[in-house]
JSON list of C-alpha atoms in Angstrom, two decimals:
[
{"chain": "A", "resi": 235, "resn": "UNK", "atom": "CA", "xyz": [0.00, 0.00, 0.00]},
{"chain": "A", "resi": 236, "resn": "UNK", "atom": "CA", "xyz": [1.28, 3.47, -0.84]},
{"chain": "A", "resi": 237, "resn": "UNK", "atom": "CA", "xyz": [0.57, 5.75, 2.09]},
{"chain": "A", "resi": 238, "resn": "UNK", "atom": "CA", "xyz": [-1.64, 8.62, 0.95]},
{"chain": "A", "resi": 239, "resn": "UNK", "atom": "CA", "xyz": [0.24, 11.89, 1.06]},
{"chain": "A", "resi": 240, "resn": "UNK", "atom": "CA", "xyz": [-0.60, 15.55, 1.37]},
{"chain": "A", "resi": 241, "resn": "UNK", "atom": "CA", "xyz": [0.34, 17.31, -1.88]},
{"chain": "A", "resi": 242, "resn": "UNK", "atom": "CA", "xyz": [3.54, 19.31, -1.49]},
{"chain": "A", "resi": 243, "resn": "UNK", "atom": "CA", "xyz": [2.83, 22.91, -0.60]},
{"chain": "A", "resi": 244, "resn": "UNK", "atom": "CA", "xyz": [-0.92, 22.41, -0.36]},
{"chain": "A", "resi": 245, "resn": "UNK", "atom": "CA", "xyz": [-2.80, 24.41, 2.26]},
{"chain": "A", "resi": 246, "resn": "UNK", "atom": "CA", "xyz": [-4.49, 21.97, 4.64]},
{"chain": "A", "resi": 247, "resn": "UNK", "atom": "CA", "xyz": [-7.73, 21.90, 6.58]},
{"chain": "A", "resi": 248, "resn": "UNK", "atom": "CA", "xyz": [-7.66, 19.42, 9.48]},
{"chain": "A", "resi": 249, "resn": "UNK", "atom": "CA", "xyz": [-11.13, 18.14, 10.40]},
{"chain": "A", "resi": 250, "resn": "UNK", "atom": "CA", "xyz": [-11.96, 16.35, 13.64]},
{"chain": "A", "resi": 251, "resn": "UNK", "atom": "CA", "xyz": [-14.20, 13.34, 14.30]},
{"chain": "A", "resi": 252, "resn": "UNK", "atom": "CA", "xyz": [-17.39, 13.69, 12.21]},
{"chain": "A", "resi": 253, "resn": "UNK", "atom": "CA", "xyz": [-19.53, 10.82, 13.55]},
{"chain": "A", "resi": 254, "resn": "UNK", "atom": "CA", "xyz": [-22.27, 11.18, 10.96]},
{"chain": "A", "resi": 255, "resn": "UNK", "atom": "CA", "xyz": [-22.66, 14.97, 11.21]},
{"chain": "A", "resi": 256, "resn": "UNK", "atom": "CA", "xyz": [-23.08, 15.38, 7.47]},
{"chain": "A", "resi": 257, "resn": "UNK", "atom": "CA", "xyz": [-24.29, 18.99, 7.71]},
{"chain": "A", "resi": 258, "resn": "UNK", "atom": "CA", "xyz": [-21.23, 20.10, 9.64]},
{"chain": "A", "resi": 259, "resn": "UNK", "atom": "CA", "xyz": [-18.94, 18.11, 7.37]},
{"chain": "A", "resi": 260, "resn": "UNK", "atom": "CA", "xyz": [-20.41, 19.74, 4.27]},
{"chain": "A", "resi": 261, "resn": "UNK", "atom": "CA", "xyz": [-19.44, 23.14, 5.71]},
{"chain": "A", "resi": 262, "resn": "UNK", "atom": "CA", "xyz": [-15.97, 21.87, 6.65]},
{"chain": "A", "resi": 263, "resn": "UNK", "atom": "CA", "xyz": [-15.11, 20.63, 3.17]},
{"chain": "A", "resi": 264, "resn": "UNK", "atom": "CA", "xyz": [-16.46, 23.70, 1.34]},
{"chain": "A", "resi": 265, "resn": "UNK", "atom": "CA", "xyz": [-12.92, 24.93, 0.70]},
{"chain": "A", "resi": 266, "resn": "UNK", "atom": "CA", "xyz": [-10.11, 24.71, -1.83]},
{"chain": "A", "resi": 267, "resn": "UNK", "atom": "CA", "xyz": [-7.82, 23.41, 0.92]},
{"chain": "A", "resi": 268, "resn": "UNK", "atom": "CA", "xyz": [-6.71, 19.78, 1.03]},
{"chain": "A", "resi": 269, "resn": "UNK", "atom": "CA", "xyz": [-8.81, 17.95, 3.63]},
{"chain": "A", "resi": 270, "resn": "UNK", "atom": "CA", "xyz": [-7.15, 15.81, 6.30]},
{"chain": "A", "resi": 271, "resn": "UNK", "atom": "CA", "xyz": [-9.91, 14.16, 8.32]},
{"chain": "A", "resi": 272, "resn": "UNK", "atom": "CA", "xyz": [-8.80, 12.51, 11.57]},
{"chain": "A", "resi": 273, "resn": "UNK", "atom": "CA", "xyz": [-11.01, 9.41, 11.50]},
{"chain": "A", "resi": 274, "resn": "UNK", "atom": "CA", "xyz": [-14.36, 8.28, 12.91]},
{"chain": "A", "resi": 275, "resn": "UNK", "atom": "CA", "xyz": [-16.45, 9.40, 9.98]},
{"chain": "A", "resi": 276, "resn": "UNK", "atom": "CA", "xyz": [-19.49, 7.32, 10.91]},
{"chain": "A", "resi": 277, "resn": "UNK", "atom": "CA", "xyz": [-21.78, 6.35, 13.82]},
{"chain": "A", "resi": 278, "resn": "UNK", "atom": "CA", "xyz": [-23.89, 8.35, 16.29]},
{"chain": "A", "resi": 279, "resn": "UNK", "atom": "CA", "xyz": [-24.88, 11.26, 14.04]},
{"chain": "A", "resi": 280, "resn": "UNK", "atom": "CA", "xyz": [-27.92, 11.38, 11.75]},
{"chain": "A", "resi": 281, "resn": "UNK", "atom": "CA", "xyz": [-26.33, 10.75, 8.35]},
{"chain": "A", "resi": 282, "resn": "UNK", "atom": "CA", "xyz": [-23.26, 8.55, 8.26]},
{"chain": "A", "resi": 283, "resn": "UNK", "atom": "CA", "xyz": [-23.99, 7.52, 4.67]},
{"chain": "A", "resi": 284, "resn": "UNK", "atom": "CA", "xyz": [-23.75, 11.11, 3.40]},
{"chain": "A", "resi": 285, "resn": "UNK", "atom": "CA", "xyz": [-20.60, 11.70, 5.43]},
{"chain": "A", "resi": 286, "resn": "UNK", "atom": "CA", "xyz": [-18.92, 8.64, 3.93]},
{"chain": "A", "resi": 287, "resn": "UNK", "atom": "CA", "xyz": [-19.93, 9.59, 0.40]},
{"chain": "A", "resi": 288, "resn": "UNK", "atom": "CA", "xyz": [-18.52, 13.11, 0.79]},
{"chain": "A", "resi": 289, "resn": "UNK", "atom": "CA", "xyz": [-15.22, 11.87, 2.20]},
{"chain": "A", "resi": 290, "resn": "UNK", "atom": "CA", "xyz": [-14.84, 9.12, -0.37]},
{"chain": "A", "resi": 291, "resn": "UNK", "atom": "CA", "xyz": [-15.45, 11.61, -3.18]},
{"chain": "A", "resi": 292, "resn": "UNK", "atom": "CA", "xyz": [-12.62, 13.76, -1.83]},
{"chain": "A", "resi": 293, "resn": "UNK", "atom": "CA", "xyz": [-10.32, 10.74, -1.70]},
{"chain": "A", "resi": 294, "resn": "UNK", "atom": "CA", "xyz": [-11.20, 9.56, -5.20]},
{"chain": "A", "resi": 295, "resn": "UNK", "atom": "CA", "xyz": [-10.60, 13.05, -6.66]},
{"chain": "A", "resi": 296, "resn": "UNK", "atom": "CA", "xyz": [-7.34, 13.62, -4.78]},
{"chain": "A", "resi": 297, "resn": "UNK", "atom": "CA", "xyz": [-8.74, 16.45, -2.67]},
{"chain": "A", "resi": 298, "resn": "UNK", "atom": "CA", "xyz": [-8.38, 14.83, 0.73]},
{"chain": "A", "resi": 299, "resn": "UNK", "atom": "CA", "xyz": [-7.60, 11.82, 2.89]},
{"chain": "A", "resi": 300, "resn": "UNK", "atom": "CA", "xyz": [-8.95, 10.37, 6.11]},
{"chain": "A", "resi": 301, "resn": "UNK", "atom": "CA", "xyz": [-7.08, 8.63, 8.89]},
{"chain": "A", "resi": 302, "resn": "UNK", "atom": "CA", "xyz": [-8.15, 5.22, 10.13]},
{"chain": "A", "resi": 303, "resn": "UNK", "atom": "CA", "xyz": [-10.39, 5.63, 13.18]},
{"chain": "A", "resi": 304, "resn": "UNK", "atom": "CA", "xyz": [-11.62, 2.91, 15.50]},
{"chain": "A", "resi": 305, "resn": "UNK", "atom": "CA", "xyz": [-15.23, 3.40, 14.39]},
{"chain": "A", "resi": 306, "resn": "UNK", "atom": "CA", "xyz": [-14.20, 3.23, 10.71]},
{"chain": "A", "resi": 307, "resn": "UNK", "atom": "CA", "xyz": [-12.30, 0.00, 11.29]},
{"chain": "A", "resi": 308, "resn": "UNK", "atom": "CA", "xyz": [-15.15, -1.63, 13.22]},
{"chain": "A", "resi": 309, "resn": "UNK", "atom": "CA", "xyz": [-17.67, -0.67, 10.54]},
{"chain": "A", "resi": 310, "resn": "UNK", "atom": "CA", "xyz": [-15.52, -2.00, 7.70]},
{"chain": "A", "resi": 311, "resn": "UNK", "atom": "CA", "xyz": [-14.79, -5.24, 9.55]},
{"chain": "A", "resi": 312, "resn": "UNK", "atom": "CA", "xyz": [-18.50, -5.77, 10.19]},
{"chain": "A", "resi": 313, "resn": "UNK", "atom": "CA", "xyz": [-19.30, -5.11, 6.52]},
{"chain": "A", "resi": 314, "resn": "UNK", "atom": "CA", "xyz": [-16.60, -7.53, 5.38]},
{"chain": "A", "resi": 315, "resn": "UNK", "atom": "CA", "xyz": [-18.12, -10.34, 7.47]},
{"chain": "A", "resi": 316, "resn": "UNK", "atom": "CA", "xyz": [-15.62, -10.39, 10.34]},
{"chain": "A", "resi": 317, "resn": "UNK", "atom": "CA", "xyz": [-16.91, -11.57, 13.68]},
{"chain": "A", "resi": 318, "resn": "UNK", "atom": "CA", "xyz": [-17.14, -8.23, 15.50]},
{"chain": "A", "resi": 319, "resn": "UNK", "atom": "CA", "xyz": [-19.67, -7.10, 18.06]},
{"chain": "A", "resi": 320, "resn": "UNK", "atom": "CA", "xyz": [-22.06, -4.65, 16.41]},
{"chain": "A", "resi": 321, "resn": "UNK", "atom": "CA", "xyz": [-23.93, -2.50, 18.90]},
{"chain": "A", "resi": 322, "resn": "UNK", "atom": "CA", "xyz": [-27.07, -0.53, 17.93]},
{"chain": "A", "resi": 323, "resn": "UNK", "atom": "CA", "xyz": [-24.95, 2.46, 16.86]},
{"chain": "A", "resi": 324, "resn": "UNK", "atom": "CA", "xyz": [-23.07, 0.41, 14.27]},
{"chain": "A", "resi": 325, "resn": "UNK", "atom": "CA", "xyz": [-26.22, -1.38, 13.18]},
{"chain": "A", "resi": 326, "resn": "UNK", "atom": "CA", "xyz": [-27.92, 1.98, 12.56]},
{"chain": "A", "resi": 327, "resn": "UNK", "atom": "CA", "xyz": [-25.02, 3.06, 10.36]},
{"chain": "A", "resi": 328, "resn": "UNK", "atom": "CA", "xyz": [-25.07, -0.17, 8.37]},
{"chain": "A", "resi": 329, "resn": "UNK", "atom": "CA", "xyz": [-28.81, 0.25, 7.76]},
{"chain": "A", "resi": 330, "resn": "UNK", "atom": "CA", "xyz": [-28.08, 3.54, 5.97]},
{"chain": "A", "resi": 331, "resn": "UNK", "atom": "CA", "xyz": [-25.65, 2.06, 3.45]},
{"chain": "A", "resi": 332, "resn": "UNK", "atom": "CA", "xyz": [-26.53, 0.62, 0.06]},
{"chain": "A", "resi": 333, "resn": "UNK", "atom": "CA", "xyz": [-24.50, -2.24, -1.41]},
{"chain": "A", "resi": 334, "resn": "UNK", "atom": "CA", "xyz": [-22.23, 0.04, -3.46]},
{"chain": "A", "resi": 335, "resn": "UNK", "atom": "CA", "xyz": [-21.39, 2.21, -0.46]},
{"chain": "A", "resi": 336, "resn": "UNK", "atom": "CA", "xyz": [-20.77, -0.86, 1.69]},
{"chain": "A", "resi": 337, "resn": "UNK", "atom": "CA", "xyz": [-18.22, -2.16, -0.82]},
{"chain": "A", "resi": 338, "resn": "UNK", "atom": "CA", "xyz": [-16.59, 1.27, -1.14]},
{"chain": "A", "resi": 339, "resn": "UNK", "atom": "CA", "xyz": [-16.37, 1.58, 2.64]},
{"chain": "A", "resi": 340, "resn": "UNK", "atom": "CA", "xyz": [-14.59, -1.75, 2.99]},
{"chain": "A", "resi": 341, "resn": "UNK", "atom": "CA", "xyz": [-12.14, -0.90, 0.21]},
{"chain": "A", "resi": 342, "resn": "UNK", "atom": "CA", "xyz": [-11.24, 2.64, 1.26]},
{"chain": "A", "resi": 343, "resn": "UNK", "atom": "CA", "xyz": [-11.08, 1.96, 4.99]},
{"chain": "A", "resi": 344, "resn": "UNK", "atom": "CA", "xyz": [-8.72, -0.94, 4.25]},
{"chain": "A", "resi": 345, "resn": "UNK", "atom": "CA", "xyz": [-6.52, 1.53, 2.36]},
{"chain": "A", "resi": 346, "resn": "UNK", "atom": "CA", "xyz": [-6.73, 4.34, 4.94]},
{"chain": "A", "resi": 347, "resn": "UNK", "atom": "CA", "xyz": [-3.47, 5.21, 6.70]},
{"chain": "A", "resi": 348, "resn": "UNK", "atom": "CA", "xyz": [-3.30, 5.11, 10.49]},
{"chain": "A", "resi": 349, "resn": "UNK", "atom": "CA", "xyz": [-1.02, 8.15, 10.53]},
{"chain": "A", "resi": 350, "resn": "UNK", "atom": "CA", "xyz": [0.45, 10.65, 8.10]},
{"chain": "A", "resi": 351, "resn": "UNK", "atom": "CA", "xyz": [3.42, 12.94, 8.70]},
{"chain": "A", "resi": 352, "resn": "UNK", "atom": "CA", "xyz": [3.83, 16.22, 6.86]},
{"chain": "A", "resi": 353, "resn": "UNK", "atom": "CA", "xyz": [6.98, 18.10, 7.87]},
{"chain": "A", "resi": 354, "resn": "UNK", "atom": "CA", "xyz": [6.53, 19.18, 11.51]},
{"chain": "A", "resi": 355, "resn": "UNK", "atom": "CA", "xyz": [2.94, 17.92, 11.74]},
{"chain": "A", "resi": 356, "resn": "UNK", "atom": "CA", "xyz": [1.71, 14.39, 12.38]},
{"chain": "A", "resi": 357, "resn": "UNK", "atom": "CA", "xyz": [-1.93, 13.45, 11.89]},
{"chain": "A", "resi": 358, "resn": "UNK", "atom": "CA", "xyz": [-3.43, 10.46, 13.72]},
{"chain": "A", "resi": 359, "resn": "UNK", "atom": "CA", "xyz": [-6.78, 9.46, 15.15]},
{"chain": "A", "resi": 360, "resn": "UNK", "atom": "CA", "xyz": [-6.09, 8.30, 18.69]},
{"chain": "A", "resi": 361, "resn": "UNK", "atom": "CA", "xyz": [-2.58, 8.89, 20.00]},
{"chain": "A", "resi": 362, "resn": "UNK", "atom": "CA", "xyz": [1.11, 9.33, 19.21]},
{"chain": "A", "resi": 363, "resn": "UNK", "atom": "CA", "xyz": [3.87, 6.72, 19.32]},
{"chain": "A", "resi": 364, "resn": "UNK", "atom": "CA", "xyz": [7.54, 7.55, 18.70]},
{"chain": "A", "resi": 365, "resn": "UNK", "atom": "CA", "xyz": [7.73, 4.86, 15.99]},
{"chain": "A", "resi": 366, "resn": "UNK", "atom": "CA", "xyz": [5.38, 7.00, 13.89]},
{"chain": "A", "resi": 367, "resn": "UNK", "atom": "CA", "xyz": [8.32, 9.35, 13.30]},
{"chain": "A", "resi": 368, "resn": "UNK", "atom": "CA", "xyz": [10.50, 6.51, 12.05]},
{"chain": "A", "resi": 369, "resn": "UNK", "atom": "CA", "xyz": [8.20, 4.65, 9.68]},
{"chain": "A", "resi": 370, "resn": "UNK", "atom": "CA", "xyz": [5.16, 5.26, 7.49]},
{"chain": "A", "resi": 371, "resn": "UNK", "atom": "CA", "xyz": [1.78, 3.85, 8.40]},
{"chain": "A", "resi": 372, "resn": "UNK", "atom": "CA", "xyz": [1.80, 0.07, 7.78]},
{"chain": "A", "resi": 373, "resn": "UNK", "atom": "CA", "xyz": [-0.67, -1.95, 5.78]},
{"chain": "A", "resi": 374, "resn": "UNK", "atom": "CA", "xyz": [-3.40, -3.18, 8.11]},
{"chain": "A", "resi": 375, "resn": "UNK", "atom": "CA", "xyz": [-5.93, -4.95, 5.90]},
{"chain": "A", "resi": 376, "resn": "UNK", "atom": "CA", "xyz": [-8.67, -4.45, 8.52]},
{"chain": "A", "resi": 377, "resn": "UNK", "atom": "CA", "xyz": [-6.81, -6.69, 10.96]},
{"chain": "A", "resi": 378, "resn": "UNK", "atom": "CA", "xyz": [-7.04, -6.26, 14.72]},
{"chain": "A", "resi": 379, "resn": "UNK", "atom": "CA", "xyz": [-4.46, -3.56, 15.54]},
{"chain": "A", "resi": 380, "resn": "UNK", "atom": "CA", "xyz": [-1.48, -3.91, 17.85]},
{"chain": "A", "resi": 381, "resn": "UNK", "atom": "CA", "xyz": [1.62, -1.90, 18.71]},
{"chain": "A", "resi": 382, "resn": "UNK", "atom": "CA", "xyz": [1.80, 1.59, 17.17]},
{"chain": "A", "resi": 383, "resn": "UNK", "atom": "CA", "xyz": [-1.29, 0.81, 15.10]},
{"chain": "A", "resi": 384, "resn": "UNK", "atom": "CA", "xyz": [-3.31, 0.24, 18.27]},
{"chain": "A", "resi": 385, "resn": "UNK", "atom": "CA", "xyz": [-1.97, 3.50, 19.70]},
{"chain": "A", "resi": 386, "resn": "UNK", "atom": "CA", "xyz": [-3.04, 5.25, 16.51]},
{"chain": "A", "resi": 387, "resn": "UNK", "atom": "CA", "xyz": [-6.63, 4.05, 16.87]},
{"chain": "A", "resi": 388, "resn": "UNK", "atom": "CA", "xyz": [-7.22, 3.90, 20.62]},
{"chain": "A", "resi": 389, "resn": "UNK", "atom": "CA", "xyz": [-4.67, 6.13, 22.32]},
{"chain": "A", "resi": 390, "resn": "UNK", "atom": "CA", "xyz": [-2.82, 4.92, 25.43]},
{"chain": "A", "resi": 391, "resn": "UNK", "atom": "CA", "xyz": [-4.98, 2.95, 27.91]},
{"chain": "A", "resi": 392, "resn": "UNK", "atom": "CA", "xyz": [-4.17, 2.95, 31.61]},
{"chain": "A", "resi": 393, "resn": "UNK", "atom": "CA", "xyz": [-5.62, -0.51, 32.14]},
{"chain": "A", "resi": 394, "resn": "UNK", "atom": "CA", "xyz": [-8.47, 0.88, 34.22]},
{"chain": "A", "resi": 395, "resn": "UNK", "atom": "CA", "xyz": [-12.13, 1.29, 33.31]},
{"chain": "A", "resi": 396, "resn": "UNK", "atom": "CA", "xyz": [-14.09, 4.50, 33.70]},
{"chain": "A", "resi": 397, "resn": "UNK", "atom": "CA", "xyz": [-17.52, 4.77, 35.32]},
{"chain": "A", "resi": 398, "resn": "UNK", "atom": "CA", "xyz": [-19.12, 4.88, 31.85]},
{"chain": "A", "resi": 399, "resn": "UNK", "atom": "CA", "xyz": [-17.67, 1.45, 31.01]},
{"chain": "A", "resi": 400, "resn": "UNK", "atom": "CA", "xyz": [-15.06, 2.71, 28.56]},
{"chain": "A", "resi": 401, "resn": "UNK", "atom": "CA", "xyz": [-11.31, 2.25, 29.07]},
{"chain": "A", "resi": 402, "resn": "UNK", "atom": "CA", "xyz": [-9.52, 5.08, 30.82]},
{"chain": "A", "resi": 403, "resn": "UNK", "atom": "CA", "xyz": [-6.88, 6.66, 28.58]},
{"chain": "A", "resi": 404, "resn": "UNK", "atom": "CA", "xyz": [-3.71, 8.46, 29.54]},
{"chain": "A", "resi": 405, "resn": "UNK", "atom": "CA", "xyz": [-2.16, 11.47, 27.81]},
{"chain": "A", "resi": 406, "resn": "UNK", "atom": "CA", "xyz": [1.39, 10.48, 28.80]},
{"chain": "A", "resi": 407, "resn": "UNK", "atom": "CA", "xyz": [2.19, 10.12, 25.12]},
{"chain": "A", "resi": 408, "resn": "UNK", "atom": "CA", "xyz": [2.00, 13.91, 24.73]},
{"chain": "A", "resi": 409, "resn": "UNK", "atom": "CA", "xyz": [5.21, 14.17, 26.78]},
{"chain": "A", "resi": 410, "resn": "UNK", "atom": "CA", "xyz": [7.01, 12.04, 24.17]},
{"chain": "A", "resi": 411, "resn": "UNK", "atom": "CA", "xyz": [6.29, 14.40, 21.26]},
{"chain": "A", "resi": 412, "resn": "UNK", "atom": "CA", "xyz": [9.61, 16.02, 20.31]},
{"chain": "A", "resi": 413, "resn": "UNK", "atom": "CA", "xyz": [10.15, 19.76, 20.33]},
{"chain": "A", "resi": 414, "resn": "UNK", "atom": "CA", "xyz": [8.94, 21.40, 17.13]},
{"chain": "A", "resi": 415, "resn": "UNK", "atom": "CA", "xyz": [6.40, 18.66, 16.34]},
{"chain": "A", "resi": 416, "resn": "UNK", "atom": "CA", "xyz": [2.62, 19.08, 16.52]},
{"chain": "A", "resi": 417, "resn": "UNK", "atom": "CA", "xyz": [0.31, 16.05, 16.65]},
{"chain": "A", "resi": 418, "resn": "UNK", "atom": "CA", "xyz": [-3.26, 16.61, 15.44]},
{"chain": "A", "resi": 419, "resn": "UNK", "atom": "CA", "xyz": [-5.65, 13.95, 16.73]},
{"chain": "A", "resi": 420, "resn": "UNK", "atom": "CA", "xyz": [-9.25, 13.17, 17.61]},
{"chain": "A", "resi": 421, "resn": "UNK", "atom": "CA", "xyz": [-10.80, 10.20, 19.42]},
{"chain": "A", "resi": 422, "resn": "UNK", "atom": "CA", "xyz": [-10.88, 11.74, 22.91]},
{"chain": "A", "resi": 423, "resn": "UNK", "atom": "CA", "xyz": [-13.22, 14.64, 23.56]},
{"chain": "A", "resi": 424, "resn": "UNK", "atom": "CA", "xyz": [-10.87, 16.62, 25.79]},
{"chain": "A", "resi": 425, "resn": "UNK", "atom": "CA", "xyz": [-12.30, 20.08, 25.13]},
{"chain": "A", "resi": 426, "resn": "UNK", "atom": "CA", "xyz": [-14.14, 21.83, 27.96]},
{"chain": "A", "resi": 427, "resn": "UNK", "atom": "CA", "xyz": [-15.11, 24.97, 26.04]},
{"chain": "A", "resi": 428, "resn": "UNK", "atom": "CA", "xyz": [-16.14, 23.72, 22.59]},
{"chain": "A", "resi": 429, "resn": "UNK", "atom": "CA", "xyz": [-12.78, 24.61, 21.05]},
{"chain": "A", "resi": 430, "resn": "UNK", "atom": "CA", "xyz": [-9.97, 22.22, 20.08]},
{"chain": "A", "resi": 431, "resn": "UNK", "atom": "CA", "xyz": [-7.93, 21.34, 23.16]},
{"chain": "A", "resi": 432, "resn": "UNK", "atom": "CA", "xyz": [-4.20, 22.12, 23.01]},
{"chain": "A", "resi": 433, "resn": "UNK", "atom": "CA", "xyz": [-1.76, 20.34, 25.33]},
{"chain": "A", "resi": 434, "resn": "UNK", "atom": "CA", "xyz": [1.99, 21.01, 25.59]},
{"chain": "A", "resi": 435, "resn": "UNK", "atom": "CA", "xyz": [4.33, 18.13, 26.32]},
{"chain": "A", "resi": 436, "resn": "UNK", "atom": "CA", "xyz": [7.45, 17.87, 28.48]},
{"chain": "A", "resi": 437, "resn": "UNK", "atom": "CA", "xyz": [9.81, 17.82, 25.47]},
{"chain": "A", "resi": 438, "resn": "UNK", "atom": "CA", "xyz": [8.24, 20.87, 23.85]},
{"chain": "A", "resi": 439, "resn": "UNK", "atom": "CA", "xyz": [5.90, 19.07, 21.45]},
{"chain": "A", "resi": 440, "resn": "UNK", "atom": "CA", "xyz": [2.23, 19.93, 21.13]},
{"chain": "A", "resi": 441, "resn": "UNK", "atom": "CA", "xyz": [-0.95, 17.86, 20.79]},
{"chain": "A", "resi": 442, "resn": "UNK", "atom": "CA", "xyz": [-4.13, 19.37, 19.36]},
{"chain": "A", "resi": 443, "resn": "UNK", "atom": "CA", "xyz": [-7.35, 17.42, 20.03]},
{"chain": "A", "resi": 444, "resn": "UNK", "atom": "CA", "xyz": [-10.09, 18.23, 17.51]},
{"chain": "A", "resi": 445, "resn": "UNK", "atom": "CA", "xyz": [-12.93, 16.01, 18.74]},
{"chain": "A", "resi": 446, "resn": "UNK", "atom": "CA", "xyz": [-15.53, 18.48, 20.02]},
{"chain": "A", "resi": 447, "resn": "UNK", "atom": "CA", "xyz": [-18.49, 16.13, 20.02]},
{"chain": "A", "resi": 448, "resn": "UNK", "atom": "CA", "xyz": [-19.85, 16.14, 16.47]},
{"chain": "A", "resi": 449, "resn": "UNK", "atom": "CA", "xyz": [-22.72, 13.65, 16.21]},
{"chain": "A", "resi": 450, "resn": "UNK", "atom": "CA", "xyz": [-22.82, 13.33, 20.00]},
{"chain": "A", "resi": 451, "resn": "UNK", "atom": "CA", "xyz": [-24.46, 16.58, 21.00]},
{"chain": "A", "resi": 452, "resn": "UNK", "atom": "CA", "xyz": [-21.45, 18.79, 20.30]},
{"chain": "A", "resi": 453, "resn": "UNK", "atom": "CA", "xyz": [-20.21, 20.21, 17.03]},
{"chain": "A", "resi": 454, "resn": "UNK", "atom": "CA", "xyz": [-17.57, 19.65, 14.35]},
{"chain": "A", "resi": 455, "resn": "UNK", "atom": "CA", "xyz": [-14.26, 21.49, 14.57]},
{"chain": "A", "resi": 456, "resn": "UNK", "atom": "CA", "xyz": [-11.52, 22.11, 12.03]},
{"chain": "A", "resi": 457, "resn": "UNK", "atom": "CA", "xyz": [-8.23, 24.02, 11.80]},
{"chain": "A", "resi": 458, "resn": "UNK", "atom": "CA", "xyz": [-6.61, 25.58, 8.75]},
{"chain": "A", "resi": 459, "resn": "UNK", "atom": "CA", "xyz": [-2.84, 25.15, 8.42]},
{"chain": "A", "resi": 460, "resn": "UNK", "atom": "CA", "xyz": [-0.53, 27.15, 6.19]}
]
């Protein structure tokens, strides 16, 4: 697999987790900038099918790419017949998809990179791992992730469970981002004011969290880069 790349010199718009918020996503992609979407296109929001179609059109025309998110992977694995647990949220998404879109989802999610580096920026869904600076995103073929690929999708778990039943995740990985590097990610809704959350690490690196609750009662956020 050739890792999708951001065209040299292209101005970029980084878009956070969409989760089926097709209306917000339509506003986000109404630009001449190259779109880098941070994963989790589907589930929760009212129109995952429209969101997928818009993103896939950008990919097919060379106007954008999306990072592999945990919801994208689970959806594609379910559509491909893998034995995964499909909760009502995933089932509702699948019910929106026609056969052509199901096939396109499996194909493009299987090709989606888990991370992309562009000069001093690294784009990833869940969390940073130092190996992401040393190697391009590997082929995954919709397999169960491990190592840096698991970090890319799920962040860094502490091993404990939260009161809501989801794994507790640590932000210790932010302290491993080297000086001069900015990691743009989603997955965790860390914002307390509706704006992307910015965290500075011990080495001087920066993490920017763009999940502000689209499709889950919040809204979609994006950032324009030079």
